PDB file of C-alpha atoms in Angstrom:
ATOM      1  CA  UNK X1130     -44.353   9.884  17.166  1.00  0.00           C
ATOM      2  CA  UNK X1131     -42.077  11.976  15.074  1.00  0.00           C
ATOM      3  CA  UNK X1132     -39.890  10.832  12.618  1.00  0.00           C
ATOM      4  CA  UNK X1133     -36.402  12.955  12.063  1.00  0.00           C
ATOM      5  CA  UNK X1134     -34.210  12.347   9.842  1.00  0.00           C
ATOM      6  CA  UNK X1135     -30.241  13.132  10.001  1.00  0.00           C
ATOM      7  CA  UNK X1136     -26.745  11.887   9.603  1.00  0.00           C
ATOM      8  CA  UNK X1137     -25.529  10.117  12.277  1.00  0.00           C
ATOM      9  CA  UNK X1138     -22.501   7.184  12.856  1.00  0.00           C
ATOM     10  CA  UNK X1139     -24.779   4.903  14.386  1.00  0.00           C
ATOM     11  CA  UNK X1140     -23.304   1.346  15.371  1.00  0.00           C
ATOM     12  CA  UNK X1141     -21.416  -0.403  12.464  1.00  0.00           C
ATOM     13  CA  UNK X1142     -23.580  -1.438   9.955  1.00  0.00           C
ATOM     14  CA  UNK X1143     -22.940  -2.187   6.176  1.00  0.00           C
ATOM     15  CA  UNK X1144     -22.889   1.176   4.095  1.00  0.00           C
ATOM     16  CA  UNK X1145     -25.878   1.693   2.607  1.00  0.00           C
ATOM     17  CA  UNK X1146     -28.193   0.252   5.180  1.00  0.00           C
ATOM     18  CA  UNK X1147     -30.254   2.285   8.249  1.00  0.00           C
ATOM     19  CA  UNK X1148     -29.946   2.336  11.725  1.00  0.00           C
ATOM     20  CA  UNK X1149     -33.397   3.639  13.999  1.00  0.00           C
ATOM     21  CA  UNK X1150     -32.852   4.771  17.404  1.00  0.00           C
ATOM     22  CA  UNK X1151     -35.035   5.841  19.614  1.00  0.00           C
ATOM     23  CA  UNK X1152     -34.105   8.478  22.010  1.00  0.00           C
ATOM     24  CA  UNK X1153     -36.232  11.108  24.173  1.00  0.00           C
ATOM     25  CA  UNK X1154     -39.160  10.276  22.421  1.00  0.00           C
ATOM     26  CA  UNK X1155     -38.156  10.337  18.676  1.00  0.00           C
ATOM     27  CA  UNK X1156     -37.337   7.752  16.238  1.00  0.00           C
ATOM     28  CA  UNK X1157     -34.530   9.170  14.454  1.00  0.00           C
ATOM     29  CA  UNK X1158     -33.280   7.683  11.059  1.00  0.00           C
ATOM     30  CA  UNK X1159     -29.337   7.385   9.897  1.00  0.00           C
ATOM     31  CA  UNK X1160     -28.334   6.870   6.870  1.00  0.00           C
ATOM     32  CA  UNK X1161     -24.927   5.204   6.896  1.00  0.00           C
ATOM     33  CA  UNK X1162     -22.465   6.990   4.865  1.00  0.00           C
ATOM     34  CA  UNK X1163     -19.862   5.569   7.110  1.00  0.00           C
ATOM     35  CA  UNK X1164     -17.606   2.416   6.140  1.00  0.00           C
ATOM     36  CA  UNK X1165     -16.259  -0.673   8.027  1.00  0.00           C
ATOM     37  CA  UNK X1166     -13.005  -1.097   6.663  1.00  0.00           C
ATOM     38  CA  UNK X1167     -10.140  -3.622   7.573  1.00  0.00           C
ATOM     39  CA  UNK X1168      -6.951  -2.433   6.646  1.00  0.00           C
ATOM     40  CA  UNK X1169      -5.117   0.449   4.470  1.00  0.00           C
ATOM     41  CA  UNK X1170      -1.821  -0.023   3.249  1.00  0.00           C
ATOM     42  CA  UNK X1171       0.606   0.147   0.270  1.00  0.00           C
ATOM     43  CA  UNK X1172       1.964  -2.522  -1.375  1.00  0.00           C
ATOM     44  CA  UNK X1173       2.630  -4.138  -4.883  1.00  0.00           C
ATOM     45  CA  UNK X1174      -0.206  -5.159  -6.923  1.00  0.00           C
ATOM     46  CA  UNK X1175      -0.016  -9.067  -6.463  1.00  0.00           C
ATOM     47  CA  UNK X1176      -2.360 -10.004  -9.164  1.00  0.00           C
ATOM     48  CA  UNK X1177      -3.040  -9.972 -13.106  1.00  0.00           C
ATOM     49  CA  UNK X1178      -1.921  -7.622 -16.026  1.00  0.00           C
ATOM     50  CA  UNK X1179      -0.672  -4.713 -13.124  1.00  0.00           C
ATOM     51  CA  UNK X1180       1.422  -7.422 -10.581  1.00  0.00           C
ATOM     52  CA  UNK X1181       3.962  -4.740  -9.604  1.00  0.00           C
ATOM     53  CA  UNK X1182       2.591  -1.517  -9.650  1.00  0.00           C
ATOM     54  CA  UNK X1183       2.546   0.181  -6.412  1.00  0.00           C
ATOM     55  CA  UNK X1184      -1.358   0.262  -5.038  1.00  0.00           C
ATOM     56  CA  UNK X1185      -2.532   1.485  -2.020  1.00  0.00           C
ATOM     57  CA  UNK X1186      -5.132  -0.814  -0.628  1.00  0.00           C
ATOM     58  CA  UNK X1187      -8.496  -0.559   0.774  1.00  0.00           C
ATOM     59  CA  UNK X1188      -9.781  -3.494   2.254  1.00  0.00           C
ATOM     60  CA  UNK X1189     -13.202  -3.410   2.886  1.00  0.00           C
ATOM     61  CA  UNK X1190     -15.063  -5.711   5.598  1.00  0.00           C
ATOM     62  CA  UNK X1191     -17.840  -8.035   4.459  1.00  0.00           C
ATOM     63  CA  UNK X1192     -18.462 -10.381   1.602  1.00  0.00           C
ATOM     64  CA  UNK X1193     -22.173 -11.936   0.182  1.00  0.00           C
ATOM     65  CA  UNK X1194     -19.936 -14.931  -0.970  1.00  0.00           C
ATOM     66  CA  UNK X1195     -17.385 -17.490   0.835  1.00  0.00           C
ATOM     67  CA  UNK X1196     -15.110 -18.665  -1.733  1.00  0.00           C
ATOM     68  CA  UNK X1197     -13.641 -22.177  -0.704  1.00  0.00           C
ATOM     69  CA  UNK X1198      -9.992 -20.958  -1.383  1.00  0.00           C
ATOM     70  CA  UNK X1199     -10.606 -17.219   0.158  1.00  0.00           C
ATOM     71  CA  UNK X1200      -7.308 -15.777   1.528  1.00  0.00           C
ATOM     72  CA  UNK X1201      -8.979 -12.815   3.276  1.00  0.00           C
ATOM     73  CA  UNK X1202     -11.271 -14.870   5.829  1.00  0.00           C
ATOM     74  CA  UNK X1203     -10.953 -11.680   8.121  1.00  0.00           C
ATOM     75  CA  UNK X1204     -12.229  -9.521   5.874  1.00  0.00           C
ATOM     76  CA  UNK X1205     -14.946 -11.655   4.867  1.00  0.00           C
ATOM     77  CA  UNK X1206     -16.586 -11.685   8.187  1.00  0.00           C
ATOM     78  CA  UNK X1207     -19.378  -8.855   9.111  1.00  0.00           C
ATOM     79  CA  UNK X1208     -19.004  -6.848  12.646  1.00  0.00           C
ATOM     80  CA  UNK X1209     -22.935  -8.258  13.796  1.00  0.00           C
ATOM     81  CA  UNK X1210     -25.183  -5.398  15.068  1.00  0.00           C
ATOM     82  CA  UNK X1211     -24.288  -4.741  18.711  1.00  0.00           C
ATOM     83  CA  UNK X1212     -21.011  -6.415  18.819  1.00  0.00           C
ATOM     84  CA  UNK X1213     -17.654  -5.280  19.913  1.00  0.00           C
ATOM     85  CA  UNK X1214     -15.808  -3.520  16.749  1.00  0.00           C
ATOM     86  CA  UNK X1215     -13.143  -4.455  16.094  1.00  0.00           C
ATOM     87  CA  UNK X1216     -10.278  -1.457  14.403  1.00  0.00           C
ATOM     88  CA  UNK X1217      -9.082  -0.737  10.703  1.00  0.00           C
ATOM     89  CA  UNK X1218      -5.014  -1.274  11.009  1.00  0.00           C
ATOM     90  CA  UNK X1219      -3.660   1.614   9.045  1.00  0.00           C
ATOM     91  CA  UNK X1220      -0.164   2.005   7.787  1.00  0.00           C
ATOM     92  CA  UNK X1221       1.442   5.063   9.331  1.00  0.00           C
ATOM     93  CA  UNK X1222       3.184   6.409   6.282  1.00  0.00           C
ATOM     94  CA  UNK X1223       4.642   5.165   3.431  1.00  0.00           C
ATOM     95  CA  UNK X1224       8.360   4.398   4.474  1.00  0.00           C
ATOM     96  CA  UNK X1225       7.059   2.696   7.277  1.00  0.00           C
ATOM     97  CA  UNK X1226       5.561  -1.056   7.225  1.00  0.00           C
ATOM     98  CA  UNK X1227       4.193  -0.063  10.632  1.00  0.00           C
ATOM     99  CA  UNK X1228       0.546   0.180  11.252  1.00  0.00           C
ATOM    100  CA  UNK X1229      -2.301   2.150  14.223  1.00  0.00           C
ATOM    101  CA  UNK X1230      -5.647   0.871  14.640  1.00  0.00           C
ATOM    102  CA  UNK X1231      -8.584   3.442  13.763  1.00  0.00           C
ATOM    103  CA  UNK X1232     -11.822   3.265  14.841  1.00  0.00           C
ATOM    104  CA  UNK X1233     -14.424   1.698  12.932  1.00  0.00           C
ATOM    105  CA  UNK X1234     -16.612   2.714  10.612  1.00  0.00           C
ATOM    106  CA  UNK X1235     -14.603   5.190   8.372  1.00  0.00           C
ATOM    107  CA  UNK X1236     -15.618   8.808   6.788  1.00  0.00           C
ATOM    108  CA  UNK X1237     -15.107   9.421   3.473  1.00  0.00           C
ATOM    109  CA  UNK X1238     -12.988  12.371   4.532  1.00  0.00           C
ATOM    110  CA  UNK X1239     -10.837  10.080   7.356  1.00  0.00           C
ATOM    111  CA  UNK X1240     -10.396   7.512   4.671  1.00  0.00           C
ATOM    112  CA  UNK X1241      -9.019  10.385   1.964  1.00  0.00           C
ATOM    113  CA  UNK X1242      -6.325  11.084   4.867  1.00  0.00           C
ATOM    114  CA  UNK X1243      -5.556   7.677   5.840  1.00  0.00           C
ATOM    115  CA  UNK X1244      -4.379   7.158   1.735  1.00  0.00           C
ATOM    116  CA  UNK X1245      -3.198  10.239   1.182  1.00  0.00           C
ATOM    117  CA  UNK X1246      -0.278   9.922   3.532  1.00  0.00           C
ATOM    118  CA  UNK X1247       0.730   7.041   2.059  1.00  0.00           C
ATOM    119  CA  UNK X1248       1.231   8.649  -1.452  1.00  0.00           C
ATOM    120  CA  UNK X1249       5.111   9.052  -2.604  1.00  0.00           C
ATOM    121  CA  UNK X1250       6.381  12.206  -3.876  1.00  0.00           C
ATOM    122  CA  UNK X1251       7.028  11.903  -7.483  1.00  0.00           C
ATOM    123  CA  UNK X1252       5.548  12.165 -11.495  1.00  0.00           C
ATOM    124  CA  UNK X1253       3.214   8.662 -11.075  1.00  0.00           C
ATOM    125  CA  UNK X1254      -0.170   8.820 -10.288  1.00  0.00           C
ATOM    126  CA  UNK X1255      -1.152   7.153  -6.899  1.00  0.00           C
ATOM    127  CA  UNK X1256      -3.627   4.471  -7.399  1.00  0.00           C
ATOM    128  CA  UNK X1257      -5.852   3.163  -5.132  1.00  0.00           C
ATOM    129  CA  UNK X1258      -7.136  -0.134  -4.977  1.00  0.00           C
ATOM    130  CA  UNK X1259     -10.265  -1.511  -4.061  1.00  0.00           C
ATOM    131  CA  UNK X1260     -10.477  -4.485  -2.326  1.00  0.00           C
ATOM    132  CA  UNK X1261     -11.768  -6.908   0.453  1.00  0.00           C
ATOM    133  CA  UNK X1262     -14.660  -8.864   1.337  1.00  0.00           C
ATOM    134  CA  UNK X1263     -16.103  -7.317  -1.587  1.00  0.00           C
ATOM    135  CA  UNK X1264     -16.120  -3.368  -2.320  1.00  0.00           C
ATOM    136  CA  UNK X1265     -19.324  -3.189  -4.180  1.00  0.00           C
ATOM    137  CA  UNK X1266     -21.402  -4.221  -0.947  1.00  0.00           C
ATOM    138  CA  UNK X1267     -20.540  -0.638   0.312  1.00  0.00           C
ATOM    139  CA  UNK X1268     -21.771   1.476  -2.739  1.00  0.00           C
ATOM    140  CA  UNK X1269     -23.189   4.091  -0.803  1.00  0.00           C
ATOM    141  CA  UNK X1270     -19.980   4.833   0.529  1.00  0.00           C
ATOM    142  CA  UNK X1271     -18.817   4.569  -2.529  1.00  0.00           C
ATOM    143  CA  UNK X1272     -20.280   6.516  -4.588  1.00  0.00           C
ATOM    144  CA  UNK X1273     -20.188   9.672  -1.550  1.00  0.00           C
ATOM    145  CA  UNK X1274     -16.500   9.104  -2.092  1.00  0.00           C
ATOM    146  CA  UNK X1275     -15.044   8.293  -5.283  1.00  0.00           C
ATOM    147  CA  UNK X1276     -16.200  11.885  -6.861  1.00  0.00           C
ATOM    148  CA  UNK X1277     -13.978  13.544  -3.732  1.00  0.00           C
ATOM    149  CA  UNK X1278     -10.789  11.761  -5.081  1.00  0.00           C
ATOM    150  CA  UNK X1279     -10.873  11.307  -8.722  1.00  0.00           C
ATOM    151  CA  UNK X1280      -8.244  13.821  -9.080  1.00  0.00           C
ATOM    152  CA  UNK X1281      -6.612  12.685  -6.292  1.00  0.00           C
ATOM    153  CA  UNK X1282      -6.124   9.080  -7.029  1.00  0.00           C
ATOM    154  CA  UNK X1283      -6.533   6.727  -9.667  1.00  0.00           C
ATOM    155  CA  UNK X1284      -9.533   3.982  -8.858  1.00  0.00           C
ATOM    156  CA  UNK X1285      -8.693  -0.162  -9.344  1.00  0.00           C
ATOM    157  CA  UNK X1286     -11.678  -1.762  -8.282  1.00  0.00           C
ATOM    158  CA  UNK X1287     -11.226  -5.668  -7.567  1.00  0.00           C
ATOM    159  CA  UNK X1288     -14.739  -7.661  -7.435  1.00  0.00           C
ATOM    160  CA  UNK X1289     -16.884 -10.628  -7.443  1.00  0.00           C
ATOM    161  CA  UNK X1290     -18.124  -9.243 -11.306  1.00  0.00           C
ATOM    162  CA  UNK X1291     -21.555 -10.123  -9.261  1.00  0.00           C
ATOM    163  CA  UNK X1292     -23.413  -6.510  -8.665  1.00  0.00           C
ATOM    164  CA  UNK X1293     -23.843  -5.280 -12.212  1.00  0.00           C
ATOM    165  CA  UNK X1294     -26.246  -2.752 -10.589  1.00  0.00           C
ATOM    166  CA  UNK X1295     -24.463  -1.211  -8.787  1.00  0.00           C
ATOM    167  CA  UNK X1296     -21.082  -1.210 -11.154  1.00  0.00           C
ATOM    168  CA  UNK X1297     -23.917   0.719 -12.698  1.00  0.00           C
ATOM    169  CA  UNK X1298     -24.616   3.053 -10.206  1.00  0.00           C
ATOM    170  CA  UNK X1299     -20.262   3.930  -9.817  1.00  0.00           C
ATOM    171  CA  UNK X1300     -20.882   4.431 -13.686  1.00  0.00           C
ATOM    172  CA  UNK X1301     -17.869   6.854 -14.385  1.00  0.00           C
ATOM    173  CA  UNK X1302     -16.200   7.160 -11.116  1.00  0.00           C
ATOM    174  CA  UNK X1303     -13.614   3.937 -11.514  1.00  0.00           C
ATOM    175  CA  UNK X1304     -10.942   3.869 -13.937  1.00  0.00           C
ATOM    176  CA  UNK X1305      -9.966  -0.481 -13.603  1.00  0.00           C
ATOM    177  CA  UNK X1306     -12.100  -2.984 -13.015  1.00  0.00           C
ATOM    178  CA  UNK X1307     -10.487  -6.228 -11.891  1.00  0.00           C
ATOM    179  CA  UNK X1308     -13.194  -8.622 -12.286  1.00  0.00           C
ATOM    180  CA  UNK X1309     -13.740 -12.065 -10.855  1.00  0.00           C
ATOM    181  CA  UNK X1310     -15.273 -14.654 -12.529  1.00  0.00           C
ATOM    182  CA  UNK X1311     -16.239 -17.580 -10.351  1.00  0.00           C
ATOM    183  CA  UNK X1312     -15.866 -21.068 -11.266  1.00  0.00           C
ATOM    184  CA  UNK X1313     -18.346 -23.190  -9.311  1.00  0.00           C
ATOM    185  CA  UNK X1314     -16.037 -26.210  -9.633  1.00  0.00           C
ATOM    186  CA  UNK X1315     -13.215 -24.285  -7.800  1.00  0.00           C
ATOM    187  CA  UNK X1316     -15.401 -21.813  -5.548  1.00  0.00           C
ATOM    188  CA  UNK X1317     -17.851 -24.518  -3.911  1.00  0.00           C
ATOM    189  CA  UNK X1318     -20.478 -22.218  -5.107  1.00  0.00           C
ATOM    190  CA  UNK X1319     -23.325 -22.124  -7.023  1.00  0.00           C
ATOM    191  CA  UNK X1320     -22.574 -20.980 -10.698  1.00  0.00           C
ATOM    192  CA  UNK X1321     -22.935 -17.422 -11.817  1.00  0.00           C
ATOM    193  CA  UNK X1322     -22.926 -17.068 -14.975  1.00  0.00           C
ATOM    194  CA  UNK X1323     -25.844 -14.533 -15.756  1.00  0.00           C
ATOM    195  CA  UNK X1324     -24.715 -12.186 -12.799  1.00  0.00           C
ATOM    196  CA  UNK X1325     -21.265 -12.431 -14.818  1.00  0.00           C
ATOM    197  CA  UNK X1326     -22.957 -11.796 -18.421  1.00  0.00           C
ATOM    198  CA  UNK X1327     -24.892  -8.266 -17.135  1.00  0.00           C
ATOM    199  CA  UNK X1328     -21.913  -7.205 -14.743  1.00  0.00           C
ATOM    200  CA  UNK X1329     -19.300  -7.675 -18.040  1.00  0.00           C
ATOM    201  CA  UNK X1330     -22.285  -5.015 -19.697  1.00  0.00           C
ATOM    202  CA  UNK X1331     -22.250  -2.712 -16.640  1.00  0.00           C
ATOM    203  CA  UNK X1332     -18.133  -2.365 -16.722  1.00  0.00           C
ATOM    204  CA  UNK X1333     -18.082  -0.841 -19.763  1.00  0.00           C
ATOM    205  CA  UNK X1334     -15.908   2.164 -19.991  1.00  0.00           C
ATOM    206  CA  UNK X1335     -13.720   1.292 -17.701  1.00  0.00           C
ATOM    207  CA  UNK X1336     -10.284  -0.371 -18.350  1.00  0.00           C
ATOM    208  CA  UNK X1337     -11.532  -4.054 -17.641  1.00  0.00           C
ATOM    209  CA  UNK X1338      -9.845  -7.527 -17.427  1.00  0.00           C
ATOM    210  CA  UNK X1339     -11.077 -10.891 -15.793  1.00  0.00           C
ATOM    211  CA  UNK X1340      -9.427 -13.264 -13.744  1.00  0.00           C
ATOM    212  CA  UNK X1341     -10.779 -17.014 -12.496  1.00  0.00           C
ATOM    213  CA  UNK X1342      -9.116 -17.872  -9.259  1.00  0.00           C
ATOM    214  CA  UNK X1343      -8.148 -21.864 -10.377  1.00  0.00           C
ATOM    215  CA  UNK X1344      -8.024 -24.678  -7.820  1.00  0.00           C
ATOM    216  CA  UNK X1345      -7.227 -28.542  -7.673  1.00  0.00           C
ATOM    217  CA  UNK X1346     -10.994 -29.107  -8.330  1.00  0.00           C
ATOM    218  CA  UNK X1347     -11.403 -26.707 -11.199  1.00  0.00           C
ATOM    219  CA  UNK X1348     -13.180 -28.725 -14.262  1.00  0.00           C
ATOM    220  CA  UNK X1349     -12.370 -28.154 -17.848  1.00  0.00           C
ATOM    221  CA  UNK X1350     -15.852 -27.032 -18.326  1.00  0.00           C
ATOM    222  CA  UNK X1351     -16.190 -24.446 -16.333  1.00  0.00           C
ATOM    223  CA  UNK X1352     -12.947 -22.557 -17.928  1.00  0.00           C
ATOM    224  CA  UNK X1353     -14.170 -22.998 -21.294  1.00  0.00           C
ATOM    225  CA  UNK X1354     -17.774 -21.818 -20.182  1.00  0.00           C
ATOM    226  CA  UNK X1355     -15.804 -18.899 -18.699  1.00  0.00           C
ATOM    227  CA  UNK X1356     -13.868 -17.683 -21.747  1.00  0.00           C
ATOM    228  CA  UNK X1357     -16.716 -18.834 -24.055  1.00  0.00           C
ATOM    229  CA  UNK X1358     -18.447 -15.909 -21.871  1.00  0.00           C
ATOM    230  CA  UNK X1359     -15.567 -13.695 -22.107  1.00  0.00           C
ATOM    231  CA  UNK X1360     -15.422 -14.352 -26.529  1.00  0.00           C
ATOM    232  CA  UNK X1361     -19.336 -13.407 -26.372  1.00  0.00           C
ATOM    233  CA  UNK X1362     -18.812  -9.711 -24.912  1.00  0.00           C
ATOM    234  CA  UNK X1363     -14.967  -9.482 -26.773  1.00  0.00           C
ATOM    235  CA  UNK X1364     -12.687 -11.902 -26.745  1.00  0.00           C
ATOM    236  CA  UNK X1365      -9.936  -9.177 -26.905  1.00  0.00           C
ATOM    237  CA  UNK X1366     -10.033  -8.847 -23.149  1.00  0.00           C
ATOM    238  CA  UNK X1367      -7.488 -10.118 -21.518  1.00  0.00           C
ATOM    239  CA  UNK X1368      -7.943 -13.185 -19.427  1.00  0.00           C
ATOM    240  CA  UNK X1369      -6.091 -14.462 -15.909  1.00  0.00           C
ATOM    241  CA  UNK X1370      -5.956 -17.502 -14.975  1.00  0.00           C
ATOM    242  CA  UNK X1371      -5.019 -17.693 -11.028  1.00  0.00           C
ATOM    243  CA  UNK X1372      -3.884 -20.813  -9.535  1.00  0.00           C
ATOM    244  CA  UNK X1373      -4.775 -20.638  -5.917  1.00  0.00           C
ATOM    245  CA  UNK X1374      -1.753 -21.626  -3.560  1.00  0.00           C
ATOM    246  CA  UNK X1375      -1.422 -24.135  -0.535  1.00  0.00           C
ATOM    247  CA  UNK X1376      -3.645 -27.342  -0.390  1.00  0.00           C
ATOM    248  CA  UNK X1377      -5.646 -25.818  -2.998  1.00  0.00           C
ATOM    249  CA  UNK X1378      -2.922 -25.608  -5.748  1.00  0.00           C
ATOM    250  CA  UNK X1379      -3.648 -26.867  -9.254  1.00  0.00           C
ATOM    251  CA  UNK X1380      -1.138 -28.891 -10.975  1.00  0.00           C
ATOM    252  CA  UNK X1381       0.931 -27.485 -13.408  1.00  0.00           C
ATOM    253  CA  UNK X1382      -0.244 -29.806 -16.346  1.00  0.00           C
ATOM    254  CA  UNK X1383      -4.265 -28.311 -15.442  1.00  0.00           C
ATOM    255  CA  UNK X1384      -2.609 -24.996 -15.652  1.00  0.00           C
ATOM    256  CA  UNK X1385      -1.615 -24.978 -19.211  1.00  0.00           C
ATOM    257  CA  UNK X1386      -4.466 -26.834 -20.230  1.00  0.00           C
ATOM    258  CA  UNK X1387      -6.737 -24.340 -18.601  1.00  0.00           C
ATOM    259  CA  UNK X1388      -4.752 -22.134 -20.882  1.00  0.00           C
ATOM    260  CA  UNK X1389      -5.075 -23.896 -23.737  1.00  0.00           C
ATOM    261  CA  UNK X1390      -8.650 -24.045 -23.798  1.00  0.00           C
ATOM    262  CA  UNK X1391      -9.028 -20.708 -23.339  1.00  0.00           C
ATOM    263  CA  UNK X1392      -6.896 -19.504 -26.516  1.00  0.00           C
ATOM    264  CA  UNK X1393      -9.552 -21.367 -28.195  1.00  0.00           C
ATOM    265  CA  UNK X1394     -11.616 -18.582 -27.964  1.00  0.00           C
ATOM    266  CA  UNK X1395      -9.914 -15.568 -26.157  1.00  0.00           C
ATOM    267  CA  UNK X1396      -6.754 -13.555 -27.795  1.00  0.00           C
ATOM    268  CA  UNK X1397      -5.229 -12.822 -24.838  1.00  0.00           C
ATOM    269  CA  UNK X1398      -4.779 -15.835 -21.638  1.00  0.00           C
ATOM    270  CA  UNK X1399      -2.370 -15.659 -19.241  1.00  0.00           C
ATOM    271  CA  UNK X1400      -1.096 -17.756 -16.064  1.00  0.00           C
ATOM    272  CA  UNK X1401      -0.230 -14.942 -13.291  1.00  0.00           C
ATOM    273  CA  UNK X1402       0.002 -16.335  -9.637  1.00  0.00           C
ATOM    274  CA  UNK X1403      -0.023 -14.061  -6.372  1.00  0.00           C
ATOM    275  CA  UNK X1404       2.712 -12.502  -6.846  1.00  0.00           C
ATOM    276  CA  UNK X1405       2.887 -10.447  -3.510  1.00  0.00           C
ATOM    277  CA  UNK X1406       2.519 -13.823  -1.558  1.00  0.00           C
ATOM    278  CA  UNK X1407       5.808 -15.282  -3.914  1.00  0.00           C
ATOM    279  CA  UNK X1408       7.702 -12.210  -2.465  1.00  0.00           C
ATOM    280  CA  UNK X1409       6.035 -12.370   1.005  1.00  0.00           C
ATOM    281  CA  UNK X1410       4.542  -9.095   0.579  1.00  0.00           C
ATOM    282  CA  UNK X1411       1.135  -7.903   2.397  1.00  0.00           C
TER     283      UNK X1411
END
């Protein structure tokens, strides 16, 4: 049997895995340099230092974690091998809130239009966030992208702060990092502290902050252990602290403590919420 190799769609798959098919004879191979993505839009920046700016998002489908509080259970779940798939929802243009669905996965080049039409005239810089489920899981794609848009766009990546590898591997091609640290008392998860300490190593040269997403359940430990991380690498980054909303909701007393331990050791700590879900934004 032969083995040929070429670049196919193939079913949906996680970028950066392979699909074998076997037609007329031949196993082929395809490397998947496609993308499953949920949703693109524009929208305010809802969280840390840049709540505000105008960010058009990129919400990619799958996660390796599940986050008790997790506001993007959608995103979070994997289209399984074989299954029906289900459509990214698109935003027409930008002075329209009004969205198509696209068939899933995405090109590189399909995924430069569908943000490109959603870029306003004017001086600023478009930026283009990031987001999902969790970016990094689709590096391949990543990495065939990013170098297509640089000039184009300006890259905010928001992560787990899990896959220092490959954060090395995008070495160059993102200007923001928004990185998560995860608390296990808040997450339901087990901790993560080394994966933290390399990925914090592997974001250098980018503009970097951290955030830790803070529930009722968060422990005083676990925020000092955070920032005590954070003082280690430089304690002049700047720090979020996120209180999660709903049932999960820290009280406010927790909040400025949080904050208060943290200034022990950090320069820079500061209480943001969601601010796109306080102004019932997407």
């Amino acid at each position: 049997m032969r083995t040929v190799f070429y670049a196919c769609e193939g079913s949906l798959f996680r970028a950066g895995t392979t699909h074998l098919v076997f037609a007329h004879g031949l196993l082929y191979y395809c490397p998947m340099t496609n993308a499953p993505i949920d949703e693109v839009f524009a929208s305010v920046q809802g969280e840390g230092p840049w709540a505000g700016q105008r960010h058009i998002f990129v919400r990619f489908i799958g996660c390796d974690l599940r986050c008790a509080f997790c506001d993007t259970p959608e995103a979070v779940k994997e289209v399984k091998a074989g299954g029906a798939k289900r459509p990214c929802h698109a935003q027409i243009f930008a002075g329209s809130l009004e969205r198509e669905p696209v068939s899933n996965p995405i090109a590189p080049s399909a995924l430069t239009s569908l943000c490109s039409r959603l870029v306003l005239p004017g001086p600023s810089r478009a930026v283009v966030s990031l987001t999902g489920g969790e970016p990094l899981l689709h590096h391949v794609f990543l990495r065939e992208w990013l170098p297509s848009v640089q000039e184009l766009f300006e890259i905010y990546l928001e992560t787990s702060g899990i896959h220092y590898e490959t954060m090395l591997d995008l070495a160059g091609l993102i200007d923001v990092v928004s990185m998560d640290i995860k608390l296990p008392s808040a997450t339901g998860g087990r901790p993560r502290w080394g994966e933290h300490r390399k990925f914090l190593s592997a974001a250098a040269g980018t503009f970097l902050f951290v955030k830790s997403v803070v529930t009722r359940t968060t422990s005083d430990d676990d925020v000092i252990a955070a920032a005590r991380l954070l003082a280690e690498h430089d304690r002049r980054l700047s720090f979020v602290i996120q209180p999660a909303g709903g049932t999960f909701a820290p009280d406010l007393k927790d909040l400025l403590r949080f904050q208060r331990h943290a200034l022990a050791l950090l320069e820079d700590v500061r209480v943001i919420p969601q601010v796109h879900k306080v102004l019932g934004m997407p």
